[in-house]
CSV table of C-alpha atoms in Angstrom, one decimal:
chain,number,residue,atom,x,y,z
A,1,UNK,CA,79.9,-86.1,34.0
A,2,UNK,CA,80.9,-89.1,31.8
A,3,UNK,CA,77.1,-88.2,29.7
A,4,UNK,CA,78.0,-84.7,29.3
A,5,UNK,CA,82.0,-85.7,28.3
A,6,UNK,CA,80.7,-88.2,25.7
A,7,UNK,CA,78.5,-85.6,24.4
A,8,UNK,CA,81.1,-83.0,23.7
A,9,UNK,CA,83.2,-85.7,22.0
A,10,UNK,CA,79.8,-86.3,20.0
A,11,UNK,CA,79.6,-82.6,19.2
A,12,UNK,CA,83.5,-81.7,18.3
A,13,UNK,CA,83.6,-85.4,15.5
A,14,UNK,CA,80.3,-83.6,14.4
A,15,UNK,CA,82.1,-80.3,13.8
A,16,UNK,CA,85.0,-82.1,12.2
A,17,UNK,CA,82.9,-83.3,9.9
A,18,UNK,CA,81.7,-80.3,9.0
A,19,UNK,CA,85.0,-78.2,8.5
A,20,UNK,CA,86.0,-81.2,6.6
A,21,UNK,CA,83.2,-81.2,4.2
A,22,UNK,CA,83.4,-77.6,3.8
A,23,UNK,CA,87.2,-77.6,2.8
A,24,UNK,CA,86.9,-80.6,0.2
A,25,UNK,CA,83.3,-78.9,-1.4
A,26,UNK,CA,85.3,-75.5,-1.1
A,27,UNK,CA,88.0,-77.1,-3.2
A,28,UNK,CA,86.1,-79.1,-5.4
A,29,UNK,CA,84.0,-75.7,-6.6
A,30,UNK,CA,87.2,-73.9,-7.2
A,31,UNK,CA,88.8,-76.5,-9.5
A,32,UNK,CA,90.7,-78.3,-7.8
A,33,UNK,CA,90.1,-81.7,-7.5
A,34,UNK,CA,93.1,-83.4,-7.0
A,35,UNK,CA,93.5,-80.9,-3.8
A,36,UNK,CA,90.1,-81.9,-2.7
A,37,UNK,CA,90.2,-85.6,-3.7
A,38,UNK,CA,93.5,-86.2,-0.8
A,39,UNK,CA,91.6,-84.4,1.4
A,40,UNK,CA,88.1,-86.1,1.2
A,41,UNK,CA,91.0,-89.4,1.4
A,42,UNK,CA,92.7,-88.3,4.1
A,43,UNK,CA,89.2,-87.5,6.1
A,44,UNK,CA,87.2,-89.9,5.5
A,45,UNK,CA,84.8,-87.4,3.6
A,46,UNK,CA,82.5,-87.9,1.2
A,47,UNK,CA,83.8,-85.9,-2.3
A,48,UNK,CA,80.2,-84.9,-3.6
A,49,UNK,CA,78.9,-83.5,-0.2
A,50,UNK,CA,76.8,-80.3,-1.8
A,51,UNK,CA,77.1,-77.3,0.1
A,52,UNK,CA,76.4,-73.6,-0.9
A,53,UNK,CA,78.5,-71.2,-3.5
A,54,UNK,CA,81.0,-69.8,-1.4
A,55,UNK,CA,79.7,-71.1,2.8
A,56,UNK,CA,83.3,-71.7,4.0
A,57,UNK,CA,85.0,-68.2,3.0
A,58,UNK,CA,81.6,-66.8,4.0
A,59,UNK,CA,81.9,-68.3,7.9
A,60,UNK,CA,85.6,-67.6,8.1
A,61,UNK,CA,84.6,-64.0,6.7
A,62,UNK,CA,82.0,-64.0,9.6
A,63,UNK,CA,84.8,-65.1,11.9
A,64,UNK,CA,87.0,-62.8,10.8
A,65,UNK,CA,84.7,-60.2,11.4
A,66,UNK,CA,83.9,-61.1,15.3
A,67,UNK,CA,87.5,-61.3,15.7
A,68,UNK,CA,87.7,-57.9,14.8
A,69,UNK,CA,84.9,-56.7,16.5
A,70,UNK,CA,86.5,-58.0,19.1
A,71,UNK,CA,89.8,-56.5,18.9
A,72,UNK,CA,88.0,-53.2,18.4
A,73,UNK,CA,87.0,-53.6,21.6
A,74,UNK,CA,90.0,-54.3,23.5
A,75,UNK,CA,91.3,-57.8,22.9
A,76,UNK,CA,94.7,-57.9,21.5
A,77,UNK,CA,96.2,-59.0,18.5
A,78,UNK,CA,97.0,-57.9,14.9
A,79,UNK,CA,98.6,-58.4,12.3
A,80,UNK,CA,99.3,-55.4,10.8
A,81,UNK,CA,100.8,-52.8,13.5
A,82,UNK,CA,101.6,-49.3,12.1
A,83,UNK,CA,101.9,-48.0,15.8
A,84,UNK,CA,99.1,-45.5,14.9
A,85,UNK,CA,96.2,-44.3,17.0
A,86,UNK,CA,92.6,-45.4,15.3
A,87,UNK,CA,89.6,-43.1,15.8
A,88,UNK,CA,87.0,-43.9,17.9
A,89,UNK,CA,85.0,-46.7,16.0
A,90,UNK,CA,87.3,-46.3,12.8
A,91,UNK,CA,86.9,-49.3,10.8
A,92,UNK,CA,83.7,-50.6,12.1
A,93,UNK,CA,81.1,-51.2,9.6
A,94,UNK,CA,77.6,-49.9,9.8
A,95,UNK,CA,74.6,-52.5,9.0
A,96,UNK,CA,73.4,-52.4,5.2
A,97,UNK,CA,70.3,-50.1,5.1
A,98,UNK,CA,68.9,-53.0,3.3
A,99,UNK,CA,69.7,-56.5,2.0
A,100,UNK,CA,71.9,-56.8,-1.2
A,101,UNK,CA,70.2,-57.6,-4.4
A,102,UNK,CA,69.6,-61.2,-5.7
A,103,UNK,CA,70.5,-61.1,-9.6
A,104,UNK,CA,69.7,-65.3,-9.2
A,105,UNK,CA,66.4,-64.6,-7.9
A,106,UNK,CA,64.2,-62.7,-10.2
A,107,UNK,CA,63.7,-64.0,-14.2
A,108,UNK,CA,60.9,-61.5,-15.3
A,109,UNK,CA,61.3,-58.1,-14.0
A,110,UNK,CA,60.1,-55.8,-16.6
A,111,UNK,CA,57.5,-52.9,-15.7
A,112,UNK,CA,59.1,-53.2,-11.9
A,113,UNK,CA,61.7,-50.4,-11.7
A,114,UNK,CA,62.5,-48.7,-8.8
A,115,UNK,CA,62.4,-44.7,-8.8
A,116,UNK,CA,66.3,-43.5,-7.8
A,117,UNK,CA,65.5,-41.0,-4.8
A,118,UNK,CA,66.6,-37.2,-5.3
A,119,UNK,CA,70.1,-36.1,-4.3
A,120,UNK,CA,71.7,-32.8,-3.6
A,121,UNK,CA,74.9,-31.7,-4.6
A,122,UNK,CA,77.7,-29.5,-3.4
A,123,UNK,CA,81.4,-28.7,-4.8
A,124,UNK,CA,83.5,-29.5,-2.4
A,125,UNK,CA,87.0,-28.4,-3.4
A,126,UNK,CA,89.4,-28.3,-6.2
A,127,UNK,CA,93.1,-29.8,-7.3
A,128,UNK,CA,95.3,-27.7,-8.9
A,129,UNK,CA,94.9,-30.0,-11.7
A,130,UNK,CA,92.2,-32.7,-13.3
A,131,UNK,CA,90.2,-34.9,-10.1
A,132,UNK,CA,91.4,-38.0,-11.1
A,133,UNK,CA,89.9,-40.9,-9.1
A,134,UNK,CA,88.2,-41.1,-5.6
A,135,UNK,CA,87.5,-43.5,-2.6
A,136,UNK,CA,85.5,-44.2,0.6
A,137,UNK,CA,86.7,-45.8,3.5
A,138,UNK,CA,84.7,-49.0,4.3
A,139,UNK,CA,83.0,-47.4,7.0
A,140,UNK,CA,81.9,-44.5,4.8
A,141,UNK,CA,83.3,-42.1,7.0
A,142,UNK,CA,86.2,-40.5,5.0
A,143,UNK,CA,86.7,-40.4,1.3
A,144,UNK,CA,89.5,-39.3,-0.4
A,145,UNK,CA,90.9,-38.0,-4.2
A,146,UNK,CA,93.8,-38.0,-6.5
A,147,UNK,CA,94.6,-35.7,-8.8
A,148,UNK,CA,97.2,-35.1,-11.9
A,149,UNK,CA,98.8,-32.1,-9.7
A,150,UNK,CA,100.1,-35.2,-7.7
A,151,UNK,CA,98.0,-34.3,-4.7
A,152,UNK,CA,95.4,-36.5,-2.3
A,153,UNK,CA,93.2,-35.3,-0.5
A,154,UNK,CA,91.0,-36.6,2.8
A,155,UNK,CA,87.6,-35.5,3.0
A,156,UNK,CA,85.5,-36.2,6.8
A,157,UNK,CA,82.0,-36.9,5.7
A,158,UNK,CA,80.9,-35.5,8.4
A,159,UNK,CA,82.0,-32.4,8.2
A,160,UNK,CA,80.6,-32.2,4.2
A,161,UNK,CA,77.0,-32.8,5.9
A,162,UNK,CA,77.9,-29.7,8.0
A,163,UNK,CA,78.8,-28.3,5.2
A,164,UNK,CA,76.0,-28.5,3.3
A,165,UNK,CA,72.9,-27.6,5.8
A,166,UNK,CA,71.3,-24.6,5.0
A,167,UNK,CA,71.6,-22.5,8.5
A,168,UNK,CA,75.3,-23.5,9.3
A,169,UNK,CA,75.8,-21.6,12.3
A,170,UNK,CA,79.6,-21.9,13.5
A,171,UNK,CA,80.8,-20.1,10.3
A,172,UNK,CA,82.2,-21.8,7.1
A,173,UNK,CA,83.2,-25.2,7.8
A,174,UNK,CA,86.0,-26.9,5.9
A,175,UNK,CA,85.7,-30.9,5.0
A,176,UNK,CA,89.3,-31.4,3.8
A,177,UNK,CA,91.3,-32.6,6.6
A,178,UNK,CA,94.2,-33.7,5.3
A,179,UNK,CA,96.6,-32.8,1.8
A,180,UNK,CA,99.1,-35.3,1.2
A,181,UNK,CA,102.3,-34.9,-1.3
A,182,UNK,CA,104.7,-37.7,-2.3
A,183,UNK,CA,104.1,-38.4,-5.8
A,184,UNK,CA,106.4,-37.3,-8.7
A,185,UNK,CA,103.6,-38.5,-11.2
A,186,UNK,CA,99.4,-38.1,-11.6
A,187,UNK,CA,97.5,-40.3,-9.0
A,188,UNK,CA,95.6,-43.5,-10.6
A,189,UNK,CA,93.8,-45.0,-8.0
A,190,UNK,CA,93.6,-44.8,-4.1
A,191,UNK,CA,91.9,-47.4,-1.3
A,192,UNK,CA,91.9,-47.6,2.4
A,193,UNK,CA,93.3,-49.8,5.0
A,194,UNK,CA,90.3,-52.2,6.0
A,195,UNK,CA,91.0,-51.4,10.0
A,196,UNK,CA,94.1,-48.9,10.6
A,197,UNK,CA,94.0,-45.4,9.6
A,198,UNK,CA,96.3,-45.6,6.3
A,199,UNK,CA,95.6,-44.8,2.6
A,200,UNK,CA,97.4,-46.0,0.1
A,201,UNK,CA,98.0,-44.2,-3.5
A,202,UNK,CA,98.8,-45.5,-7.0
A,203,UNK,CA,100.5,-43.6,-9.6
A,204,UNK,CA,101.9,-43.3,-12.8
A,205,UNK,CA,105.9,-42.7,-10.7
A,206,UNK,CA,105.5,-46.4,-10.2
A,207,UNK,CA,105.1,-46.2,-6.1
A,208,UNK,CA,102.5,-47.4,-4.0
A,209,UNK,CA,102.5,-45.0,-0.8
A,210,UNK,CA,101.0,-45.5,2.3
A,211,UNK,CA,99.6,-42.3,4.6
A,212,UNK,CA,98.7,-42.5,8.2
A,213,UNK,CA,96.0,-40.2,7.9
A,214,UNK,CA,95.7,-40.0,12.2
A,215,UNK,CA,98.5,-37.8,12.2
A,216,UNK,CA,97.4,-34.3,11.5
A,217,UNK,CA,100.7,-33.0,10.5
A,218,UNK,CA,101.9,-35.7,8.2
A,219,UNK,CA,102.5,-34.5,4.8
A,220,UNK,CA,104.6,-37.3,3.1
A,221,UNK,CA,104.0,-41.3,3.3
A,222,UNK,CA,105.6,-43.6,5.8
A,223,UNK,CA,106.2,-46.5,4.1
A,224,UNK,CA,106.3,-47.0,0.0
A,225,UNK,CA,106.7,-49.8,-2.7
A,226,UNK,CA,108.5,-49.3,-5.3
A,227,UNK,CA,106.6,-51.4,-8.7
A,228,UNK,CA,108.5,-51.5,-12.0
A,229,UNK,CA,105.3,-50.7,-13.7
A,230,UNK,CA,103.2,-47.3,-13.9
A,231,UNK,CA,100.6,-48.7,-10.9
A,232,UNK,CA,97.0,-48.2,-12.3
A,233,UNK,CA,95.0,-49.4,-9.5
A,234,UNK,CA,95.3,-50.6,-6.1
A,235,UNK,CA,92.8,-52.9,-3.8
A,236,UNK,CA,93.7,-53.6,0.0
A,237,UNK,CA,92.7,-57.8,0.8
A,238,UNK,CA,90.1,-57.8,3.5
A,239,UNK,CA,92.6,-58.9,6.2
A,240,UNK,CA,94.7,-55.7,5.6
A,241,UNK,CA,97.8,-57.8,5.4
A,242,UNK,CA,97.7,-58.0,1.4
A,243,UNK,CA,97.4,-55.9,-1.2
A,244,UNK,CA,96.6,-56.2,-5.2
A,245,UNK,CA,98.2,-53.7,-8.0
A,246,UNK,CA,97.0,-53.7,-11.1
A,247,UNK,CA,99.8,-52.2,-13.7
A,248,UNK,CA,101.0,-51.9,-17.3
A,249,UNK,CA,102.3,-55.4,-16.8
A,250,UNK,CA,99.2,-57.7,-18.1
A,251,UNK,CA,99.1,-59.9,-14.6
A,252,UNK,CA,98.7,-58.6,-10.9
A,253,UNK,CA,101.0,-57.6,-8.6
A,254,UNK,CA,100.5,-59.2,-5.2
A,255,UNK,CA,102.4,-57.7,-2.1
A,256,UNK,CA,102.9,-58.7,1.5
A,257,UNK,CA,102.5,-55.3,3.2
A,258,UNK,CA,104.1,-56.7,6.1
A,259,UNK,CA,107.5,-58.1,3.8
A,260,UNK,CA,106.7,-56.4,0.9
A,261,UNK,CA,107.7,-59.6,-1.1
A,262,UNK,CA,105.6,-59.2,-4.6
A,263,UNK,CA,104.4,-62.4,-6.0
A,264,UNK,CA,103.1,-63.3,-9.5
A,265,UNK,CA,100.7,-65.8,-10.3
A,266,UNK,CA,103.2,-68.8,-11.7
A,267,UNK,CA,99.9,-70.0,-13.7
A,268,UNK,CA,99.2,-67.4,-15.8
A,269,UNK,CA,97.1,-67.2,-19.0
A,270,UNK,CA,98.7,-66.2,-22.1
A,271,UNK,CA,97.9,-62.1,-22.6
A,272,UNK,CA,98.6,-59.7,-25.3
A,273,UNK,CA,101.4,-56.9,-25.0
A,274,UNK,CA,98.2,-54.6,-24.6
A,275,UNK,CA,97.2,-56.0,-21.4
A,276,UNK,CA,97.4,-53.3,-19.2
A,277,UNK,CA,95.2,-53.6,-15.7
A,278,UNK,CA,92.8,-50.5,-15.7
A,279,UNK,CA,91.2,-51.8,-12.7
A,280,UNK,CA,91.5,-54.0,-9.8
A,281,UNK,CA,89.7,-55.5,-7.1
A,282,UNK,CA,89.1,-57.5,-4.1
A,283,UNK,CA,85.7,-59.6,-3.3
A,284,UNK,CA,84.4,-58.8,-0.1
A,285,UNK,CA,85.8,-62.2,1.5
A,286,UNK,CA,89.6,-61.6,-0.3
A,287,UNK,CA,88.8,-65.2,-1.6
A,288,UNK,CA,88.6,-64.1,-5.4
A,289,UNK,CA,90.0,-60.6,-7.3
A,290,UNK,CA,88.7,-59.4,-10.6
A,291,UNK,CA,90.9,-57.2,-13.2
A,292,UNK,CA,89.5,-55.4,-16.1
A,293,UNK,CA,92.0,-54.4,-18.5
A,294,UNK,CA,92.7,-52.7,-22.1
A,295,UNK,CA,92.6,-55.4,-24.2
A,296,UNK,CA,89.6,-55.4,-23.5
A,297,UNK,CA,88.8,-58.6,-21.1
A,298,UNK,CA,87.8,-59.1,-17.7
A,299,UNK,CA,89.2,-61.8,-15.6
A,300,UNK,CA,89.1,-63.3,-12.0
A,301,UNK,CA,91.4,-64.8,-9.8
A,302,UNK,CA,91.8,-67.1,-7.1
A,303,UNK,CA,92.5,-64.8,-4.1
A,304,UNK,CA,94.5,-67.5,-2.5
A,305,UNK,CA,96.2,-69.8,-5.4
A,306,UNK,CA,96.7,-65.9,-7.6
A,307,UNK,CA,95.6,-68.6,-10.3
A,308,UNK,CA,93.5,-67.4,-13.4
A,309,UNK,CA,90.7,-69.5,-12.9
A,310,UNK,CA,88.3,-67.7,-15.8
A,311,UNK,CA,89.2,-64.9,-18.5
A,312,UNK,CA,85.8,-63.5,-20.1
A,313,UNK,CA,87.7,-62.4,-23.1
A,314,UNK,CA,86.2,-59.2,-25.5
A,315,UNK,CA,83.9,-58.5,-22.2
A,316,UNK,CA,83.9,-55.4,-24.2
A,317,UNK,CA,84.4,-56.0,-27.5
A,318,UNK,CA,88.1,-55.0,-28.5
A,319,UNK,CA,88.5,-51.5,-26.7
A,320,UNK,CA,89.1,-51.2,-23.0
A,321,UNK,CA,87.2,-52.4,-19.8
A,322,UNK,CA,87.7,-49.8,-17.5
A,323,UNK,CA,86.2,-50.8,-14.3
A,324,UNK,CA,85.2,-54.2,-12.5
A,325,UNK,CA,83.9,-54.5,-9.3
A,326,UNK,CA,82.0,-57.7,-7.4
A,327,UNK,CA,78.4,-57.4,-6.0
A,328,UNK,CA,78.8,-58.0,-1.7
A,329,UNK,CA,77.6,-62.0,-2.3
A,330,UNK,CA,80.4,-62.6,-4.5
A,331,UNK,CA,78.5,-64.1,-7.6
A,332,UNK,CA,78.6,-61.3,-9.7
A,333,UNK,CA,80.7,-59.1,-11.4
A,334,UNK,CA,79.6,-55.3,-13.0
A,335,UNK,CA,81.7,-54.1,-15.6
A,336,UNK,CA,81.9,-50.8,-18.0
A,337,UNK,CA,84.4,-50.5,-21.0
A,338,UNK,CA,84.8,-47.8,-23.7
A,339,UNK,CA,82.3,-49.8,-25.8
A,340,UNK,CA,79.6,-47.7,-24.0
A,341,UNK,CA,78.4,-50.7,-22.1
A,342,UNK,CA,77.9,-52.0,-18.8
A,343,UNK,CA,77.2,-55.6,-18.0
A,344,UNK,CA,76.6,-57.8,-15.1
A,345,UNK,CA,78.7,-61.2,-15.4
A,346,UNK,CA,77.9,-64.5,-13.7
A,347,UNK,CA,81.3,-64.8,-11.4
A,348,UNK,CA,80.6,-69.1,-11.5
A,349,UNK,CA,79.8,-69.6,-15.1
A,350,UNK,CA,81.1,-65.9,-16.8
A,351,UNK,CA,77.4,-65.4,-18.2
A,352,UNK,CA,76.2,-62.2,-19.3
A,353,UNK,CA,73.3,-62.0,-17.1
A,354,UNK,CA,72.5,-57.9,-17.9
A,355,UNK,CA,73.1,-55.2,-19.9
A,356,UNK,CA,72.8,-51.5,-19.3
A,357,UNK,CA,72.6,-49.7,-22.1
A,358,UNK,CA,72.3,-45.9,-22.8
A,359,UNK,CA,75.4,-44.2,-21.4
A,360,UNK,CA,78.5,-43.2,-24.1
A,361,UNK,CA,81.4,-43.8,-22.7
A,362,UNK,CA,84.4,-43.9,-25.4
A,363,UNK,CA,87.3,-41.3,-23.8
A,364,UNK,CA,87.8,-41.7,-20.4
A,365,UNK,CA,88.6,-44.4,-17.6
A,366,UNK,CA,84.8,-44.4,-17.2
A,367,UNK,CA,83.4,-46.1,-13.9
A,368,UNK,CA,80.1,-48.4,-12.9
A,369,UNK,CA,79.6,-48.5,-9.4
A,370,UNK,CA,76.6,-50.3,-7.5
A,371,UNK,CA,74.9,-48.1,-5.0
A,372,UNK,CA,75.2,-48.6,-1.4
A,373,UNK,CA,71.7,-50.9,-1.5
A,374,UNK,CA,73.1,-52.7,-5.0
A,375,UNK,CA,69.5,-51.6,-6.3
A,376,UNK,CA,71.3,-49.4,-8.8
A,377,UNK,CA,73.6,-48.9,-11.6
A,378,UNK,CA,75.7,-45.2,-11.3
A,379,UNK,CA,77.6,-44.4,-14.7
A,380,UNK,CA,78.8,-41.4,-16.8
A,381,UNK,CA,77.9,-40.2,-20.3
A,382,UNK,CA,80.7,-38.2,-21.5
A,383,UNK,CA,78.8,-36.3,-24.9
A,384,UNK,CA,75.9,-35.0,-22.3
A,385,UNK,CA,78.2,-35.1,-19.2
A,386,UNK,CA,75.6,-36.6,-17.5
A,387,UNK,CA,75.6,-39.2,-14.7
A,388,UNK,CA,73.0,-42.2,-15.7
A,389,UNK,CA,71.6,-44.4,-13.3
A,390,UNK,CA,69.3,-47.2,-13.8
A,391,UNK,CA,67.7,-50.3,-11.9
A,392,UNK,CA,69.9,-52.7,-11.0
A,393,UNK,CA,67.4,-56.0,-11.2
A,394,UNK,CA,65.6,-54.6,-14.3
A,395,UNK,CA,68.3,-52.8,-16.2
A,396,UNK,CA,66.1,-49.8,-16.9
A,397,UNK,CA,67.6,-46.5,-17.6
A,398,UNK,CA,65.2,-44.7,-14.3
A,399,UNK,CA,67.2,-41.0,-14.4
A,400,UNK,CA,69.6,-38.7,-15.8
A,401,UNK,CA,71.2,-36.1,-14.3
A,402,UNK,CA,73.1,-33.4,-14.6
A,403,UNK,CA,77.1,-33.6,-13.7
A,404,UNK,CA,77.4,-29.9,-12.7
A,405,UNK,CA,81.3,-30.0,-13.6
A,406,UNK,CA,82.6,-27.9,-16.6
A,407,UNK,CA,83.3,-30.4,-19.1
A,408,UNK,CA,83.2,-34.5,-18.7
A,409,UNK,CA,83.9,-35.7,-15.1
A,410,UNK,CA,86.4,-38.5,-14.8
A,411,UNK,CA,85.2,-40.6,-11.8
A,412,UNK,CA,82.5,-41.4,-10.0
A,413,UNK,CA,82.4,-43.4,-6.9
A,414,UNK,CA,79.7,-44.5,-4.4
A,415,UNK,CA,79.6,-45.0,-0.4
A,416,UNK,CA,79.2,-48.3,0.7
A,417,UNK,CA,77.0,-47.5,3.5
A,418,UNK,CA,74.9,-44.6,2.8
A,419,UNK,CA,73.1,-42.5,0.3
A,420,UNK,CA,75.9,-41.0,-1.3
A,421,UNK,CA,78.7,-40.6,-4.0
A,422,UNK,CA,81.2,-38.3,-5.2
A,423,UNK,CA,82.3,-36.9,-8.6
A,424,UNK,CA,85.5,-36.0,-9.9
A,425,UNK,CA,86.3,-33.9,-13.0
A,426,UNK,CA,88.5,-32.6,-15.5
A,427,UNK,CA,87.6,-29.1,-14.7
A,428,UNK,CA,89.6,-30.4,-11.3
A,429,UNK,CA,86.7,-30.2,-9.0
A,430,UNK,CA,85.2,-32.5,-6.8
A,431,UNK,CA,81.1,-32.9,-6.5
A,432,UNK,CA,79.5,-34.7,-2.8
A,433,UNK,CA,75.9,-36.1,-3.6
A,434,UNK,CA,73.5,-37.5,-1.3
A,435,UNK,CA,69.8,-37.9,-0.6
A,436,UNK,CA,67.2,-35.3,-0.1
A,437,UNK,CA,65.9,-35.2,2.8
């Protein structure tokens, strides 16, 4: 007994040591040094311990997500209690159909592009007025849209499959589930809660609404914050107890959903009157957020200190960046602005590392999004109204295709788990694509 007591001792001091390293490299990688130099004092630990890019957000990610799982399952607790009913497995996140891209990896890829597999396509419905932005749920089982008629609505993937094989038998079958109206002004952007049943709008009436989208009857949101600003674009944190709006004010808006306290970063970088946040978002960890905005820079920030820590200023030249999203390791940013590109930015040194190049995007709030696999690049070319896709590693233009909407479509937007993306245009329809079978 004493062996096996001694030997747990042995095991816990060696864990110790590990958490403790983790914290003080953690600390040290994200600039702050005097932060890591009292803890490395106060520990005993050794300040220049090397450990991966990112290893303690990534475990307590992992954590996180067992925790989850867990609760899924039956074990209590959470944070975030909106006293609704989840579906069955609602929230829980298939496995990747295959491993995300390494940008780091590969130097020399030339000649090695991957072909983008055939898609079908199907309208799916219409606002009264322009599609204005889209989004899938993390799970990829629901995605939903905003429009300039002030309406969102909630599409049930599985019900547009249904919809769209050949020999449907049990007569027409209608995807849209639910129709939501609470806005005085056009939506902007739209995201889900990462575990509970709510979706959240942003719009130009400066509210941020939430929707339990469990209840079939519920018309109108249950809870809403108020911003002073026209709210551009909304991201949930990972934990679902945080959320990010990006505004006409130049710097984030950070709210406790629980409190609904706002906080501003109290560091800051200096930003012109023309500042405005087109786009934000969350890394898949909530331990850094990205913002692209019209003057024309793209920036990240410290998910937990809401400090600036790096500004990649004229990302895209002096007209707007529209769209900024990270890659699911964390280490990369894609971008698109109305200077017709897209690029791929190193998040640890704010490198160009790629360039895709071959879409005209000038007008509109024009997206880049990854596809589900990160193997490639999904954009829009307004003169053709075409959606252009290339490979992601090589940064080769591979297809060209056909929006099918009447005139440019405003938004395009992928599903993180599967095969499949949605369009949304200014002839106010909305397009489901996915794989050929």
């Amino acid at each position: 007994m004493e062996n096996s007591s001694l030997e747990q001792v042995l095991q816990d001091a060696k864990l110790h040591r590990q958490v403790n390293s983790l914290i003080v490299a953690h600390l040290r990688d994200n600039n702050l040094y005097q932060a890591a130099s009292v803890v490395a004092s106060a520990t005993m630990t050794s300040l220049n311990d090397e450990a991966p890019p990112n290893k303690l957000l990534e475990l307590v990610a992992k954590g996180l997500a067992v925790e989850k799982d867990e609760m899924l399952r039956g074990v209590p607790s959470s944070a975030f209690d909106l006293g609704t009913s989840i579906p069955s497995g609602y929230g829980s996140i298939p496995a990747p159909r295959t491993a995300a891209v390494d940008f780091g990896a590969v130097q020399e890829t030339k000649g090695s592009s991957k072909s983008f597999p055939k898609h079908e396509t199907r309208h799916l419905s219409e606002h009264k007025n322009i599609a204005r932005c889209a989004r899938f749920s993390p799970d990829g089982k629901f995605v939903a849209t905003g429009s300039s008629d002030t309406s969102i609505k909630l599409f049930e993937v599985a019900k547009i499959k249904q919809m769209m094989l050949p020999d449907a038998r049990d007569g027409p079958v209608r995807p849209v589930i639910r129709t939501f109206y609470d806005h005085l002004q056009p939506i902007n952007d739209l995201d889900f809660h990462p575990q509970n049943t709510v979706l959240i709008s942003g719009s130009k009436d400066n509210t941020i609404k939430f929707f339990d989208f469990s209840k079939m009857t519920a018309k109108r949101a249950f809870r809403v914050i108020q911003d002073t600003h026209n709210v551009r674009s909304v991201s949930f944190h990972p934990s679902g107890d945080f959320l990010l709006a990006g505004t006409d004010h130049p710097i984030p808006h950070l709210y406790d959903i629980n409190t609904f306290q706002c906080y501003l970063s109290a560091n800051a970088p200096e930003i012109d009157v023309n500042g405005a946040i087109n786009q934000v978002r969350y890394s898949a960890t909530g331990g850094m957020y990205v913002t692209a905005s019209k003057d024309g820079t793209i920036r990240l920030w410290d998910g937990v200190t809401a400090n600036c820590v790096r500004s990649i200023v004229g990302a895209h030249g002096t007209v707007e960046a529209t769209s900024a999203n990270f890659t699911k390791d964390q280490r990369f940013v894609l971008s698109s602005g109305k200077d017709s590109t897209v690029k791929l930015w190193e998040v640890g040194t704010g490198k160009l590392v790629k360039q895709y190049l071959g879409a005209t995007h000038t007008q509109l709030r024009c997206q880049a999004v990854f596809n589900d696999t990160e193997e490639f690049v999904l954009s829009i070319d307004e003169p053709t109204n075409e959606i252009v896709i290339w490979d992601a590693l090589t940064a080769e233009k591979v297809a060209k295709w056909p929006s099918n909407h009447i005139g440019a479509f405003r938004w395009l937007e992928h599903s993180p788990t599967e095969a499949a993306y949605v369009t949304c245009g200014t002839d106010r329809s909305i397009r489901f694509w996915k794989e050929s079978l």
